[in-house]
XYZ file of C-alpha atoms in Angstrom:
730
model
C 152.270 25.722 263.900
C 151.869 23.121 261.377
C 150.769 22.770 257.655
C 149.494 19.337 256.513
C 148.805 18.696 252.956
C 145.655 16.454 252.080
C 144.679 14.801 248.536
C 141.300 15.811 247.478
C 138.636 13.867 245.564
C 136.122 15.281 243.618
C 134.851 17.845 246.628
C 136.200 19.320 249.896
C 134.346 16.522 251.585
C 135.078 16.225 255.143
C 137.027 19.547 255.024
C 133.717 21.501 253.896
C 132.520 22.316 257.363
C 135.876 23.768 258.602
C 136.262 26.030 255.150
C 133.272 27.581 255.547
C 133.766 28.163 259.235
C 136.892 30.089 258.018
C 135.205 31.747 255.178
C 132.950 33.149 258.088
C 135.862 34.458 259.894
C 138.187 35.804 257.277
C 135.689 36.848 254.516
C 132.793 37.613 255.850
C 131.143 34.256 254.137
C 132.012 35.296 250.432
C 129.781 33.471 247.929
C 132.487 32.516 245.722
C 134.720 31.348 248.475
C 131.999 29.084 249.857
C 132.754 25.523 250.317
C 129.752 24.358 247.650
C 131.488 27.044 245.235
C 134.763 25.394 245.486
C 133.451 22.381 245.482
C 131.720 22.537 242.338
C 134.712 23.712 240.765
C 136.793 20.920 241.763
C 133.852 18.509 240.811
C 133.643 19.977 237.728
C 137.359 21.248 236.979
C 139.549 19.204 239.094
C 142.125 16.738 237.840
C 142.957 14.945 240.800
C 146.211 16.919 241.306
C 144.674 19.212 243.760
C 146.087 19.515 247.701
C 144.119 20.930 250.073
C 146.697 23.060 252.685
C 145.428 23.308 256.373
C 147.199 25.650 258.534
C 146.776 24.495 262.301
C 147.772 26.333 265.057
C 146.583 25.712 269.050
C 144.423 22.887 268.175
C 142.229 24.912 265.498
C 142.051 25.418 261.911
C 143.312 29.050 260.683
C 144.014 28.879 256.961
C 143.242 26.767 254.170
C 144.438 27.226 250.569
C 144.198 24.565 247.436
C 147.451 24.268 245.506
C 148.296 22.247 242.571
C 152.053 21.505 241.238
C 152.451 23.015 237.377
C 156.111 22.008 236.671
C 158.939 21.530 238.493
C 159.634 23.317 241.628
C 156.846 25.588 241.222
C 153.407 25.413 243.023
C 150.109 27.309 242.214
C 146.553 28.205 243.433
C 143.614 25.624 241.596
C 142.294 28.503 239.325
C 139.886 27.576 236.937
C 138.669 30.376 235.017
C 135.054 30.198 236.577
C 136.626 31.234 239.655
C 136.270 35.253 240.686
C 139.215 34.936 242.811
C 141.558 32.171 244.165
C 140.486 29.366 246.830
C 142.667 30.901 249.676
C 141.484 31.349 253.036
C 144.574 33.248 254.728
C 144.829 36.385 256.567
C 148.179 37.506 256.667
C 152.018 36.671 255.358
C 152.884 35.094 258.514
C 150.052 32.347 257.573
C 152.642 30.780 255.164
C 155.464 29.866 257.457
C 156.033 26.344 257.227
C 154.125 25.622 254.074
C 157.105 25.128 251.966
C 158.411 22.904 254.182
C 154.806 20.863 254.256
C 155.057 20.230 250.133
C 156.554 17.155 248.687
C 159.651 17.885 246.238
C 161.585 20.412 245.308
C 160.670 23.928 245.710
C 161.152 27.140 243.454
C 158.174 29.294 244.547
C 154.770 29.291 245.357
C 152.008 31.321 243.425
C 148.996 32.256 245.261
C 146.635 33.549 242.541
C 143.897 36.173 242.201
C 144.006 36.852 246.019
C 141.531 39.417 247.074
C 143.234 42.000 249.538
C 139.975 42.780 250.973
C 139.991 39.483 253.095
C 143.436 40.148 254.461
C 147.009 41.017 254.136
C 148.961 38.422 252.683
C 150.894 41.141 250.410
C 152.681 42.520 253.507
C 156.177 40.973 254.131
C 156.224 38.264 256.692
C 158.351 35.039 257.568
C 158.617 34.798 253.849
C 160.327 36.422 251.379
C 157.602 36.900 248.613
C 156.376 39.507 245.636
C 153.426 40.418 244.663
C 151.956 42.294 241.195
C 148.520 43.305 240.167
C 146.660 40.607 238.265
C 143.455 42.548 237.547
C 141.251 45.504 238.604
C 138.040 44.739 239.844
C 134.842 47.369 240.692
C 132.516 47.102 243.533
C 129.728 49.578 244.424
C 128.723 50.559 248.060
C 124.962 49.998 248.291
C 124.451 52.608 250.732
C 122.774 56.095 250.528
C 120.082 55.613 247.707
C 120.498 55.479 244.164
C 119.989 58.692 243.415
C 122.772 59.972 244.977
C 125.179 57.433 243.489
C 123.853 58.047 240.192
C 124.735 61.768 240.656
C 128.228 60.989 241.434
C 128.578 59.036 238.073
C 130.559 61.150 235.521
C 128.700 63.081 233.368
C 129.559 61.280 230.199
C 128.089 58.029 231.537
C 125.200 59.456 232.480
C 124.901 61.390 229.067
C 125.317 58.076 227.133
C 122.547 56.324 229.120
C 120.378 58.603 228.389
C 121.436 58.832 224.565
C 120.843 54.501 224.649
C 117.296 54.847 226.120
C 116.343 57.525 223.515
C 117.396 55.194 220.833
C 115.664 52.204 222.267
C 112.523 54.092 222.183
C 113.025 55.945 218.813
C 113.133 52.435 217.515
C 109.790 51.319 219.251
C 111.181 49.119 221.580
C 109.194 48.816 224.909
C 111.747 47.788 227.358
C 110.816 46.083 230.726
C 112.986 44.207 233.565
C 112.242 40.880 234.577
C 113.300 39.606 237.945
C 113.544 35.632 238.487
C 114.300 34.582 242.248
C 112.207 31.250 242.612
C 114.430 27.978 242.202
C 112.183 27.019 238.969
C 112.383 30.216 237.570
C 116.402 31.019 238.207
C 116.991 27.393 236.536
C 114.669 28.605 233.518
C 116.427 31.823 233.307
C 119.824 30.276 233.732
C 118.674 28.142 230.437
C 117.795 31.210 228.445
C 121.017 33.048 229.863
C 122.696 29.855 227.957
C 120.741 30.257 224.771
C 121.957 34.213 224.620
C 125.587 33.990 225.107
C 125.540 31.279 222.386
C 125.072 33.701 219.718
C 127.281 36.237 221.346
C 131.149 36.457 220.429
C 131.524 34.315 223.581
C 129.820 31.272 221.970
C 131.974 31.861 218.276
C 135.377 31.919 220.702
C 133.875 28.540 222.752
C 133.730 30.110 225.823
C 130.180 30.508 226.407
C 128.143 29.096 229.475
C 127.099 26.370 227.541
C 130.381 25.811 225.515
C 131.290 22.774 227.798
C 129.065 20.439 229.484
C 131.352 21.024 232.601
C 130.806 24.650 232.548
C 127.230 24.038 232.059
C 126.889 21.792 234.962
C 128.776 24.045 237.248
C 126.746 27.111 236.690
C 123.165 25.320 236.624
C 124.126 23.683 239.895
C 125.754 26.737 241.573
C 122.532 28.988 240.832
C 119.919 26.241 241.650
C 121.741 25.385 244.814
C 121.543 29.383 246.029
C 118.248 29.771 244.734
C 116.897 26.822 247.077
C 118.445 28.938 249.733
C 116.929 32.450 248.300
C 120.083 33.953 247.381
C 120.368 33.654 243.626
C 118.606 35.765 241.021
C 118.505 36.158 237.270
C 118.012 39.842 235.982
C 117.044 40.096 232.195
C 115.950 42.701 230.108
C 113.164 42.584 227.706
C 112.422 44.275 224.363
C 109.024 43.561 222.702
C 109.039 40.504 225.051
C 112.592 39.009 223.832
C 115.564 38.701 226.375
C 118.004 41.086 225.193
C 120.551 40.995 228.238
C 120.632 39.065 231.240
C 122.764 38.779 234.582
C 123.616 36.032 237.089
C 123.578 37.105 240.519
C 124.126 36.044 244.257
C 123.557 37.696 247.228
C 124.558 36.408 250.635
C 125.615 37.970 254.235
C 125.614 41.784 252.504
C 127.666 40.900 249.423
C 126.060 40.920 245.970
C 128.097 39.063 243.546
C 127.276 40.018 239.664
C 128.577 36.643 238.558
C 128.128 36.553 234.597
C 126.288 38.726 231.881
C 125.683 38.860 228.461
C 123.615 40.801 225.875
C 122.169 40.333 222.416
C 124.845 41.932 220.078
C 122.252 42.528 217.069
C 120.920 45.475 219.330
C 124.195 46.740 220.226
C 123.660 50.082 218.917
C 121.503 51.063 221.741
C 123.362 48.753 224.539
C 121.107 46.526 225.888
C 123.750 45.402 228.211
C 124.673 48.678 230.118
C 120.432 49.390 230.401
C 120.331 46.371 232.260
C 123.026 47.310 234.277
C 121.653 50.588 235.542
C 118.358 48.917 236.236
C 120.193 45.835 238.078
C 122.151 48.969 240.099
C 119.209 50.797 240.802
C 117.207 47.427 241.899
C 120.130 46.461 243.941
C 119.912 49.896 245.941
C 116.672 49.134 246.933
C 116.912 45.210 247.364
C 120.454 44.463 249.076
C 120.613 48.106 251.169
C 123.798 48.342 253.055
C 125.579 45.804 250.896
C 128.235 45.841 248.759
C 127.917 44.822 244.810
C 130.984 43.082 243.740
C 131.674 42.772 239.909
C 134.610 40.537 239.909
C 136.165 41.699 236.472
C 139.160 43.025 235.217
C 137.581 46.426 234.555
C 137.795 48.561 231.748
C 138.065 52.594 231.693
C 134.085 52.372 230.744
C 133.719 49.976 233.514
C 135.279 51.909 236.057
C 132.865 54.637 235.518
C 130.096 52.591 237.591
C 132.208 51.880 240.576
C 132.520 53.978 243.656
C 135.698 51.483 244.765
C 137.837 49.817 242.978
C 140.904 47.791 244.154
C 143.605 45.101 242.731
C 143.203 41.261 242.751
C 146.865 40.348 243.418
C 149.397 37.644 242.425
C 151.403 36.794 245.253
C 154.954 34.819 244.771
C 156.373 33.111 248.048
C 159.875 32.102 248.151
C 161.323 29.606 250.547
C 164.134 31.763 250.633
C 166.007 34.916 250.568
C 168.040 34.109 247.443
C 165.424 32.952 244.952
C 163.338 36.197 245.998
C 166.200 38.184 245.022
C 167.304 36.427 241.501
C 163.826 36.726 240.589
C 163.755 40.481 241.429
C 166.838 41.165 239.178
C 165.432 39.164 236.603
C 162.318 41.547 236.473
C 164.298 44.361 236.937
C 166.873 43.514 234.356
C 163.504 43.200 231.747
C 161.910 46.319 232.695
C 164.987 48.676 232.894
C 166.886 47.048 229.734
C 164.487 45.426 227.664
C 161.869 47.736 228.450
C 159.237 45.477 229.281
C 156.352 46.357 231.667
C 155.886 43.541 234.275
C 152.261 44.399 234.396
C 149.431 42.739 231.880
C 148.712 45.217 229.010
C 144.973 45.993 230.344
C 146.345 47.508 233.608
C 148.891 49.316 231.908
C 145.959 50.980 229.935
C 143.955 51.510 232.798
C 146.194 53.666 234.684
C 147.221 57.170 233.641
C 149.836 59.711 235.394
C 149.534 63.436 235.313
C 151.829 65.935 236.135
C 150.689 69.314 237.967
C 153.131 72.054 238.526
C 150.509 73.759 241.241
C 147.867 72.665 243.536
C 144.850 74.790 241.516
C 145.645 72.470 238.506
C 144.726 68.949 240.254
C 141.566 68.078 239.101
C 138.673 67.565 241.313
C 139.393 63.417 242.480
C 142.957 64.799 243.292
C 141.539 67.138 245.292
C 139.021 65.063 247.097
C 141.425 62.390 247.396
C 144.006 65.158 249.211
C 141.000 66.279 251.444
C 140.535 63.274 252.650
C 143.800 62.673 253.592
C 143.714 66.176 255.041
C 141.489 64.418 257.807
C 144.498 62.284 259.224
C 147.056 64.899 258.838
C 146.479 68.523 258.034
C 150.032 68.730 256.326
C 148.811 65.859 253.949
C 145.931 68.344 252.307
C 146.255 70.529 249.254
C 146.045 74.048 251.170
C 149.461 72.878 252.814
C 150.841 72.169 249.710
C 149.859 75.647 248.491
C 151.277 77.446 251.046
C 154.332 75.544 251.097
C 154.808 76.112 247.270
C 154.135 79.663 247.341
C 156.325 80.411 250.158
C 159.011 77.666 250.884
C 159.227 77.105 247.011
C 159.234 80.571 245.634
C 161.405 81.161 243.021
C 162.029 77.604 242.536
C 160.167 75.519 239.440
C 160.863 72.097 241.285
C 157.278 71.232 242.854
C 155.654 68.524 241.387
C 152.517 66.966 242.053
C 151.888 63.541 240.251
C 148.120 62.330 240.141
C 147.478 58.272 239.639
C 144.167 58.152 237.913
C 142.219 55.143 237.252
C 139.331 56.035 235.235
C 137.508 58.502 236.653
C 138.602 57.425 240.230
C 142.139 59.118 241.901
C 144.310 56.528 243.508
C 147.176 58.507 244.704
C 148.417 61.945 244.914
C 152.524 62.241 245.770
C 153.900 66.107 246.000
C 157.462 66.064 245.609
C 160.187 68.500 244.387
C 162.540 68.085 241.947
C 164.950 71.062 242.729
C 168.185 69.958 244.412
C 168.851 74.007 245.370
C 166.012 73.386 247.843
C 168.781 71.468 250.184
C 169.871 75.009 251.218
C 166.470 74.981 252.796
C 166.128 71.628 254.084
C 164.927 69.979 251.385
C 166.107 67.484 249.289
C 164.671 65.591 245.696
C 161.926 63.599 246.375
C 159.180 64.702 249.088
C 157.871 67.837 248.744
C 158.854 69.212 252.686
C 161.841 70.480 254.673
C 162.029 71.118 258.220
C 158.608 73.259 258.412
C 157.454 69.577 257.743
C 156.687 67.470 260.932
C 154.905 64.905 258.382
C 154.700 63.435 254.915
C 152.801 61.130 252.763
C 151.335 60.463 249.557
C 147.808 60.778 249.865
C 146.365 56.874 248.776
C 142.716 55.926 248.153
C 141.398 53.133 250.358
C 142.522 49.449 249.484
C 145.602 51.141 247.366
C 148.623 49.162 247.217
C 152.498 49.106 246.130
C 152.390 48.314 242.637
C 149.705 51.449 242.155
C 152.382 53.499 242.696
C 155.080 52.195 240.795
C 154.071 54.215 237.565
C 154.458 57.236 240.235
C 157.683 56.141 240.892
C 158.632 55.654 237.309
C 157.273 59.086 236.344
C 159.299 60.540 239.160
C 162.380 58.978 237.456
C 161.521 60.587 234.033
C 160.706 63.793 235.110
C 163.586 64.075 237.092
C 165.954 62.961 234.863
C 166.963 59.532 236.442
C 168.066 61.278 239.963
C 170.622 59.059 241.578
C 168.931 59.364 244.917
C 165.239 60.139 246.032
C 164.805 61.189 249.630
C 161.146 60.947 251.659
C 160.913 62.393 255.345
C 159.716 62.579 257.662
C 157.293 59.508 257.551
C 155.390 57.710 260.061
C 156.850 54.177 260.066
C 153.529 52.477 261.123
C 151.546 54.415 258.251
C 150.256 52.679 254.872
C 151.973 55.486 252.951
C 155.088 54.473 254.153
C 154.891 50.716 253.879
C 153.576 51.092 250.238
C 156.322 53.689 249.003
C 158.900 51.565 250.701
C 157.736 48.475 248.707
C 157.058 50.790 245.492
C 160.264 51.889 245.423
C 162.020 48.557 245.943
C 159.645 47.264 243.075
C 160.714 50.190 240.562
C 164.376 48.765 241.183
C 165.741 50.969 243.657
C 167.540 50.214 246.784
C 166.078 51.698 250.094
C 167.311 52.521 253.179
C 165.237 54.002 256.272
C 166.850 56.525 258.292
C 165.705 57.865 261.472
C 164.117 61.524 260.950
C 163.517 62.488 264.661
C 161.846 61.632 267.809
C 158.227 62.551 268.693
C 156.932 63.156 271.983
C 153.164 63.336 272.390
C 150.094 62.308 275.015
C 147.232 60.310 274.589
C 144.517 62.205 276.305
C 142.372 60.080 278.857
C 140.284 62.352 281.065
C 139.946 65.993 281.801
C 142.809 68.793 282.512
C 142.350 68.208 286.268
C 143.348 64.219 286.124
C 146.140 64.998 283.596
C 147.782 67.889 285.586
C 147.251 65.810 288.796
C 149.773 63.057 286.808
C 152.491 65.444 286.157
C 155.539 66.202 288.151
C 155.138 67.920 291.488
C 157.631 70.403 290.521
C 156.030 71.226 287.135
C 152.379 71.538 288.920
C 154.161 74.020 291.568
C 156.144 76.190 288.756
C 152.717 76.485 286.888
C 150.888 77.301 289.948
C 153.356 79.806 291.352
C 154.173 81.761 288.354
C 150.728 82.182 286.689
C 149.766 83.639 290.608
C 152.864 85.950 290.206
C 151.912 86.641 286.300
C 148.705 87.715 286.914
C 149.909 90.058 290.245
C 152.222 91.615 287.498
C 149.137 92.586 285.685
C 149.875 90.158 282.807
C 147.074 89.208 280.297
C 146.504 85.499 278.632
C 144.879 85.333 275.468
C 144.284 82.554 273.068
C 143.301 83.623 269.418
C 141.535 81.249 267.390
C 140.151 83.024 264.627
C 140.568 86.001 261.907
C 139.273 88.806 264.139
C 142.264 91.085 265.141
C 144.560 88.616 263.105
C 147.341 91.161 262.003
C 147.633 92.344 265.622
C 148.221 88.394 266.759
C 150.578 88.227 264.406
C 152.704 91.061 264.944
C 152.600 90.084 268.212
C 154.012 86.372 267.511
C 156.613 88.443 265.458
C 157.625 90.435 268.482
C 158.174 87.521 270.692
C 160.093 85.675 268.180
C 162.401 88.342 267.450
C 162.887 88.640 271.412
C 163.631 85.199 271.894
C 166.883 82.770 271.866
C 166.015 81.379 268.366
C 167.506 81.858 264.697
C 165.205 84.097 262.601
C 163.181 82.284 260.105
C 165.114 81.645 256.452
C 161.505 81.839 255.099
C 159.618 85.026 256.555
C 156.305 84.887 255.359
C 155.916 81.104 255.784
C 154.361 81.139 259.683
C 152.579 84.153 259.203
C 151.061 82.711 256.265
C 150.658 79.383 258.107
C 148.688 81.121 260.908
C 146.225 82.937 258.586
C 145.579 79.627 256.682
C 144.652 77.845 260.322
C 142.567 80.888 261.104
C 140.516 80.240 258.287
C 139.994 76.553 258.530
C 139.231 76.816 262.261
C 142.701 74.953 263.593
C 144.320 78.211 264.956
C 145.236 77.994 268.482
C 147.573 80.922 269.073
C 148.587 81.779 272.607
C 150.056 84.645 274.254
C 150.622 86.384 277.113
C 150.947 90.313 277.643
C 152.362 92.192 280.124
C 152.140 96.169 280.223
C 150.516 96.062 276.606
C 153.996 94.069 275.336
C 153.862 90.019 273.806
C 156.168 88.436 275.906
C 155.397 84.680 275.117
C 153.616 83.194 271.946
C 153.000 79.458 270.707
C 151.445 78.373 267.716
C 149.081 75.311 268.540
C 147.222 73.596 265.474
C 143.993 71.768 266.796
C 142.157 69.684 263.995
C 140.844 66.113 263.606
C 141.028 65.486 267.320
C 144.780 66.100 267.706
C 146.808 69.161 268.946
C 150.195 69.805 267.708
C 152.497 72.309 269.358
C 153.876 73.792 266.223
C 156.075 76.742 267.342
C 156.939 77.942 271.002
C 159.029 81.128 272.114
C 159.238 83.775 274.513
C 161.014 86.752 275.335
C 164.102 85.891 276.978
C 163.945 89.402 279.035
C 160.974 87.582 281.215
C 162.592 84.167 281.576
C 162.476 84.382 285.424
C 158.501 83.887 285.087
C 158.600 80.844 283.436
C 156.473 82.320 280.790
C 156.562 79.495 278.379
C 155.377 76.874 280.925
C 152.675 78.951 282.080
C 151.290 79.412 278.552
C 151.992 75.637 277.809
C 149.475 75.186 280.685
C 146.927 77.540 279.634
C 146.721 76.148 276.291
C 146.649 72.397 277.070
C 143.987 73.050 279.605
C 142.292 74.644 276.697
C 142.685 71.660 274.164
C 141.644 68.846 276.315
C 138.622 70.666 278.289
C 137.008 73.178 275.248
C 138.399 71.264 272.024
C 138.414 67.608 273.792
C 141.640 66.219 271.790
C 142.432 62.834 271.699
C 146.132 63.704 271.294
C 148.702 66.170 271.996
C 151.735 66.305 269.658
C 155.097 67.975 270.571
C 156.026 66.747 266.904
C 160.045 67.262 266.113
C 162.902 66.301 268.870
C 163.659 65.066 271.860
C 163.875 68.223 273.895
C 164.452 67.153 277.757
C 161.306 69.773 278.703
C 159.158 68.053 276.590
C 159.027 64.744 278.933
C 157.377 66.922 281.704
C 154.554 67.278 279.265
C 153.918 64.343 277.319
C 153.777 60.647 278.193
C 155.023 58.623 275.070
C 157.364 58.436 272.451
C 157.921 57.208 268.868
C 159.997 57.792 266.077
C 159.764 59.302 262.425
C 161.440 58.130 259.611
C 162.870 58.284 256.668
C 163.138 56.728 252.977
C 166.328 56.698 250.895
C 166.147 54.981 247.712
C 169.409 54.649 245.483
C 168.931 54.058 241.767
C 171.700 51.318 241.140
C 171.250 51.614 237.535
C 173.055 54.985 237.863
C 176.743 55.606 238.327
C 175.805 58.673 241.262
C 173.346 56.137 242.772
C 175.779 53.278 242.872
C 178.450 55.422 244.082
C 176.179 56.801 246.810
C 175.067 53.664 247.876
C 178.530 52.647 248.377
C 179.326 55.540 250.502
C 176.288 54.846 252.522
C 176.994 51.258 253.105
C 181.018 52.447 253.983
C 179.298 55.056 256.286
C 177.200 52.478 258.059
C 180.200 50.039 258.862
C 182.192 52.899 260.252
C 179.331 53.749 262.801
C 178.944 50.225 263.518
C 182.831 49.577 264.269
C 182.979 53.046 266.148
C 179.824 51.884 268.380
C 181.693 48.371 268.536
C 184.676 50.142 269.502
C 183.012 52.152 272.310
C 181.618 49.313 273.687
C 184.916 46.932 273.824
C 186.475 50.106 275.226
C 183.725 50.428 277.966
C 184.088 46.944 278.634
C 188.657 47.238 279.141
C 187.985 50.284 281.189
C 185.577 48.596 283.735
C 187.847 45.094 284.083
C 190.787 47.743 284.809
C 188.873 49.593 287.123
C 188.136 45.930 288.452
C 191.761 45.051 288.639
C 192.627 48.271 290.445
C 189.528 47.976 292.614
C 190.892 44.614 293.704
C 194.577 45.500 294.106
C 194.125 48.723 296.181
C 191.199 46.935 298.383
C 188.522 49.354 297.378
C 184.914 47.861 297.569
C 185.786 45.015 299.817
C 183.491 44.456 302.966
C 184.934 46.164 306.163
């Protein structure tokens, strides 16, 4: 893997074909990352300082970016204001390894500006230390399903405003029409009219209009003409009484529609011609570009968010050549935020985000409910029903439950269910995640294309609402999940020192085939036990039952409680949690409650939760008086056969613990972890961090001592063997 740095002339030149090929591989041939677009930027706005950095691997080109030296030790992306995103074609953070060594002179940091994470994961930590911040919040619309459905999903306020604007125009006697230019000469004429219209706007007065400089006008005129020759440029114009009052320049290629520029006549602002043109443009786009994505590439306002059904952050990624420089930069930023109270986010993004605090699930706004419903489709414990049950039973008498909702306009970005009651420790909980030993997996609910910086407002709200708790605990979590990675990075970004701790092992079975196929691969002793004991139980008159719905549920719950009370297990600390969980599962269609009856008495019970193609073995118990029947093994086999052959799940999960018996049934093991976050800006947090460090040191020394002891013992045993002649050949 090697990086090479090339000086650039007026365009990409000989590197243009390789650039376009990489754009096709990584970015689906994005129009704003095409070689022609980038070459136009270089030709009109470059100054000769730009360098093309090319990453070669295995004889091929795997990455490209255009950088320029800004001051001593700092390199950053070539980023004229006309570029919606930076000229960067890199897939992941590992791609950057070796780039610092390829750049000449001393290096402090590399700023990769305006990186669109839709086309890669450069923001994940790789070989080099890095940090990133939200630079802008862009919006998009998926052009599928028809305009009517899309428009019905817009906020009521937006739809009412658009009706009012149209009514005002009609009351003024204005006849509105839409003109769409697509032929090359028509597009060129449309660009000229756009230039004339924008010159009369505030952009013209500020000197930023399209025609304010010759280079800017040349760039857009050449760009639109070239795309028009390829059939991929459009000019949308709204006419009032035959006069152009609003205009949009649009590129469309490879199922990507880019709303490049827009302007309107400010003399008609009372009826919002720009908004009316936007509505008509989006309606036409649903028809003209079906199943494409309409990208606005703007730093959206609250009003603009109302038009979107998707939003994501455009990022500035800073890469450091070593960890020391990264830590120094992070410490500086934390000092500014925590001591000088400076927010690292641009003011526009601060105003865009709002965090609301709710004490019950029922209080959550509908966008947050929808987001939790989406999360529930991954794991039932991430949904609103689970947390309603948890707060109603486990948290009864406590006021510590909080539901933090991060909203961006009408969109819900994240929901974090937390506990602020330190007294919950008696039930296995702690300040942090709303979870305890009844929880097998916890995660915040995140909208698609959410990043760690999005969660920092939630972390800061948690800190304020909890009155600066010295420690926060979030467990158990899947370390491979987006929620785990985002939360860990957000906690670090908010100034916490974060440690990962093993929560528990987890045995599971990826299902491939039928019950018979699965059973044939189990140990012979297990197959024999299932066959013999099932036959014996049937001979004794046993009856097997799998309860899946609410029919006769009180009898089933009573049977479960009877078995549990006769088992080896301790009484449940929250008596009504499991009965209420059984009712919830029955209502939602998740319930698989297995029972074994003998002589009218329940002797074994197992609670399985089946949803989203996954069967979770939540609770198992049996009457110890009937242990000789291996009744638990027989019931597990019955339920396993049902979920594999009837429910056709893709996975069976034994949830918490490394119990030996689980290995007989499962084939794979993974681990769940927790995050412990220490606040070093509090005395309690610093003290806890020191204690945790000393504890880790003691464990490390103890483990090393065991190894040394074992080594010494082996050496002594070898010496004894040598003296006694043990182990020698006869």
